[in-house]
CSV table of N, CA and C in Angstrom, one decimal:
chain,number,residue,atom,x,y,z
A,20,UNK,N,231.7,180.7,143.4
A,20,UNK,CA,232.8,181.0,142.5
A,20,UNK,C,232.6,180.0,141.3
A,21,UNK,N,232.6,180.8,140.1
A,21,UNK,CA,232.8,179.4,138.9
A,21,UNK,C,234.2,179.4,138.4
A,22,UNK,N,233.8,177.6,138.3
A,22,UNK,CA,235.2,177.5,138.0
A,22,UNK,C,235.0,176.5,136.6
A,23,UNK,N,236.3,176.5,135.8
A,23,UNK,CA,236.3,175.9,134.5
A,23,UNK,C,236.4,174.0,134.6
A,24,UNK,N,235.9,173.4,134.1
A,24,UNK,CA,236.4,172.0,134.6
A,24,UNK,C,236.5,171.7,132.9
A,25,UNK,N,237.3,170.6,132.8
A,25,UNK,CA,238.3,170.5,131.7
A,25,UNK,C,238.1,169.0,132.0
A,26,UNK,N,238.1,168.1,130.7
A,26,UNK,CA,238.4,166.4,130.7
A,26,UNK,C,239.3,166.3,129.4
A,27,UNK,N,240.3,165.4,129.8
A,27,UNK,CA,241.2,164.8,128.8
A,27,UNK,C,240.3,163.3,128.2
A,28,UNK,N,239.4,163.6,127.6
A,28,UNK,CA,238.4,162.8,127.0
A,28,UNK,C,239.1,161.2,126.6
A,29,UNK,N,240.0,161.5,125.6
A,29,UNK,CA,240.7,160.3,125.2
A,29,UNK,C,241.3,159.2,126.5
A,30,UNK,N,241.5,159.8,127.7
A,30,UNK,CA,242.3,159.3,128.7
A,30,UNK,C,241.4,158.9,129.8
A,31,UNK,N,239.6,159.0,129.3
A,31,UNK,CA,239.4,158.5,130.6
A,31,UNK,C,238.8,157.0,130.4
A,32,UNK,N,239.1,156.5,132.0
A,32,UNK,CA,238.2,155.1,131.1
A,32,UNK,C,237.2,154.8,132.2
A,33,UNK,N,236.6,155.4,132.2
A,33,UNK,CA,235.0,155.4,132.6
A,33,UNK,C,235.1,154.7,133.9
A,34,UNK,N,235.6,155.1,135.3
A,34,UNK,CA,235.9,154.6,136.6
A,34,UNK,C,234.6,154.7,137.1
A,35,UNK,N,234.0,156.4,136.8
A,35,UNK,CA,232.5,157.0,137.5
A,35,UNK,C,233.5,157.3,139.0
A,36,UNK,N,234.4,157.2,139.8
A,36,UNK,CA,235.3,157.7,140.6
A,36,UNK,C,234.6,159.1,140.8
A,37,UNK,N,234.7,159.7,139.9
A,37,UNK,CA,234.4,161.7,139.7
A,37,UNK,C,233.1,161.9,139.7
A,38,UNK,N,232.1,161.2,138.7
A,38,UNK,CA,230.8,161.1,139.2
A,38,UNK,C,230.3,160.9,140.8
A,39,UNK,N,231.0,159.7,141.5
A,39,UNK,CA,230.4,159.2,142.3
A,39,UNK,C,230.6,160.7,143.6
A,40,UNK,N,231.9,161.1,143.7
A,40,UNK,CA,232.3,162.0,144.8
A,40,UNK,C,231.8,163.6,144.1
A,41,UNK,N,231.6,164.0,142.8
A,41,UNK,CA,231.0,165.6,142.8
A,41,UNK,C,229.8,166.2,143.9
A,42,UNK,N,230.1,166.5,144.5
A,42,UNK,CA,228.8,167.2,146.0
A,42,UNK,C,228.0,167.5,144.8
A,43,UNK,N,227.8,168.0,143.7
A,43,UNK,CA,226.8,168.4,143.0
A,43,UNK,C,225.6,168.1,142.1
A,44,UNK,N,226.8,166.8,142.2
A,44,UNK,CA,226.1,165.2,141.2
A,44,UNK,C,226.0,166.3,139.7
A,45,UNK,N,226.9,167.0,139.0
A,45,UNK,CA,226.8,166.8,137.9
A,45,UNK,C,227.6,166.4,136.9
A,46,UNK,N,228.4,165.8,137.2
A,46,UNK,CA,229.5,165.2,135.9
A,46,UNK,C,228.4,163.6,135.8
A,47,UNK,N,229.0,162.8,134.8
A,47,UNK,CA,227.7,162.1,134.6
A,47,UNK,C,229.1,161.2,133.4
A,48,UNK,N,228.6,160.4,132.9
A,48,UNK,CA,229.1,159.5,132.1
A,48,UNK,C,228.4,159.7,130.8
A,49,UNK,N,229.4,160.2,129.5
A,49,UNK,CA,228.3,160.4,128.0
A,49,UNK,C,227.9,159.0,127.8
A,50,UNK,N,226.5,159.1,128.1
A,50,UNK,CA,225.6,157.9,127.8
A,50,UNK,C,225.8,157.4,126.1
A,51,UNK,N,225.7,158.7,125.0
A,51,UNK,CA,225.7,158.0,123.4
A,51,UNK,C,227.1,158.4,122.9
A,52,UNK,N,228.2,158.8,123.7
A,52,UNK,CA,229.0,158.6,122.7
A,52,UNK,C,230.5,158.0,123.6
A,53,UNK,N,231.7,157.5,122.9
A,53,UNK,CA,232.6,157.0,123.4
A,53,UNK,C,234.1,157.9,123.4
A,54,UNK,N,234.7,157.3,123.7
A,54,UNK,CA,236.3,158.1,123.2
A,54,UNK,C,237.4,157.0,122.7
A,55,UNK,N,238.5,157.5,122.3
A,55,UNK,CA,238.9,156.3,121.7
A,55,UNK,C,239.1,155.5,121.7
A,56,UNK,N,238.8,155.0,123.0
A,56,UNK,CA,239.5,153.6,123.9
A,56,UNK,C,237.9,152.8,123.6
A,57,UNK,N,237.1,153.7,123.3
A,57,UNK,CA,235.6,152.9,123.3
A,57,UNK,C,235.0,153.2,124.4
A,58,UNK,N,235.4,153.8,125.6
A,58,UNK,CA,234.3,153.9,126.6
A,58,UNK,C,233.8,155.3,126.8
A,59,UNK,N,232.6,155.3,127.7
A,59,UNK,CA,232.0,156.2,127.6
A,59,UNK,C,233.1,157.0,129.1
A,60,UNK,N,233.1,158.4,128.3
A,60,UNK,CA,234.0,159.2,129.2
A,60,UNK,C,233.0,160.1,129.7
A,61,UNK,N,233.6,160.3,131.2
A,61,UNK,CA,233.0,161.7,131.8
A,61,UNK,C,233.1,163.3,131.5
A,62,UNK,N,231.7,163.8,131.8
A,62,UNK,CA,232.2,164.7,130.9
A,62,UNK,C,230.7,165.8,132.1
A,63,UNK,N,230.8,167.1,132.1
A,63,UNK,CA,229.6,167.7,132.5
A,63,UNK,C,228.9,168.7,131.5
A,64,UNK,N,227.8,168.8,131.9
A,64,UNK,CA,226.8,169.4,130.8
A,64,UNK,C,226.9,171.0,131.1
A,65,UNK,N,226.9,171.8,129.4
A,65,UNK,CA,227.5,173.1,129.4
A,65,UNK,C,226.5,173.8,130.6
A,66,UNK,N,225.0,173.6,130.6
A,66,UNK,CA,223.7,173.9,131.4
A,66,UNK,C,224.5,174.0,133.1
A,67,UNK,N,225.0,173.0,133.0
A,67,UNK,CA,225.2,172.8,134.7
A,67,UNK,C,226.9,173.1,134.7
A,68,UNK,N,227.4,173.7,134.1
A,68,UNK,CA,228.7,174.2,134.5
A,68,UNK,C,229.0,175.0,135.6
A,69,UNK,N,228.0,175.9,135.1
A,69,UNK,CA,227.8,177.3,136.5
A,69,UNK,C,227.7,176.4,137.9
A,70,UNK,N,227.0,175.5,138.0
A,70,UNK,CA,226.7,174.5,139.0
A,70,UNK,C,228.4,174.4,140.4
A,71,UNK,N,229.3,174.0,139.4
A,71,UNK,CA,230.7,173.7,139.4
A,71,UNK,C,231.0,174.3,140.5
A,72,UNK,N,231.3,174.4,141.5
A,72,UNK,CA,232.0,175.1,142.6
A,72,UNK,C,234.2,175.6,142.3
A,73,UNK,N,234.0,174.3,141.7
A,73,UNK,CA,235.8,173.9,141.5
A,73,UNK,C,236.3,173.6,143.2
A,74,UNK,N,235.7,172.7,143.7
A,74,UNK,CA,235.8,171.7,144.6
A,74,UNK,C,236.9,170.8,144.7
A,75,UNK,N,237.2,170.5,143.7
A,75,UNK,CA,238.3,169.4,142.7
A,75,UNK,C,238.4,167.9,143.4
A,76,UNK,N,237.3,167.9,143.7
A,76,UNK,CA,236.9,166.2,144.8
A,76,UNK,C,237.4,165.6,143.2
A,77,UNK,N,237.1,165.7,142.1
A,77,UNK,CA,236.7,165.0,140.8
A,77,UNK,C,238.5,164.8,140.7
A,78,UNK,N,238.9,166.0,140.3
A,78,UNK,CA,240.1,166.0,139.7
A,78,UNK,C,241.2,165.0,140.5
A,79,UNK,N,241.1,165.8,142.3
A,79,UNK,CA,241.8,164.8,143.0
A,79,UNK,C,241.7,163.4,143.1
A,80,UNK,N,240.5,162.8,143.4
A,80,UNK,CA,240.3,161.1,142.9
A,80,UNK,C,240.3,160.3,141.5
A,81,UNK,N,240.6,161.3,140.9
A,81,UNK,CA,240.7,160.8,139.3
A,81,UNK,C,242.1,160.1,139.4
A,82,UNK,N,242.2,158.5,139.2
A,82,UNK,CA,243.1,157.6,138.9
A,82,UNK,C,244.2,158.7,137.8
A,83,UNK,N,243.6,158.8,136.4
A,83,UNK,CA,244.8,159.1,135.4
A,83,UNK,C,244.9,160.4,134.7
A,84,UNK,N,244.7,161.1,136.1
A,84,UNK,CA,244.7,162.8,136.0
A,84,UNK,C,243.6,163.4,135.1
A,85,UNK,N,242.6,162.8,134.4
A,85,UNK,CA,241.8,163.7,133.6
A,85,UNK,C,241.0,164.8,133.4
A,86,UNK,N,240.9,165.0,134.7
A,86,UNK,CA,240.6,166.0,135.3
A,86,UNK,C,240.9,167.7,135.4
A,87,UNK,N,241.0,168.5,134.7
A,87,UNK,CA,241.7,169.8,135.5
A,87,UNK,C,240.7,171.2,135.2
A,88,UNK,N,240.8,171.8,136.8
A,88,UNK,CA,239.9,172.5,137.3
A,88,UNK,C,240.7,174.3,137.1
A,89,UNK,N,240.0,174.9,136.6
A,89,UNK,CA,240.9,176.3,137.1
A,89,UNK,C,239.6,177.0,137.1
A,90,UNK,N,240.1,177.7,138.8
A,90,UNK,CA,239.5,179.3,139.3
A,90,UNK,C,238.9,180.4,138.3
């Protein structure tokens, strides 16, 4: 099933939390760019979306909700 995964970019501050637990290992941390806060936010690559199960291991362990997954 693919599912849509969504980041509230400005609101994350780079835990890797969502990185660490994806079964699929593809969300990742943007290596060259930041968000407003200055840190590098999580985010997954358009290539590996299909990847995505919508599992929501990410969204659920996400500290400040940045996360959101829909079916």
């Amino acid at each position: 099933m693919l599912a849509n995964t969504t980041f509230r970019i400005d609101s994350c501050k780079s835990c890797e939390l969502c990185a660490v637990v994806c079964p699929r290992k593809i969300i990742f941390m943007e290596p060259e760019k930041t968000n407003a806060r200055g840190l590098h936010y999580a985010a997954i690559k358009e290539a590996d979306m299909e990847k995505c199960t919508g599992c929501a291991f990410c969204a659920t362990i996400c500290p400040d909700c940045v996360i959101k997954i829909e079916k």
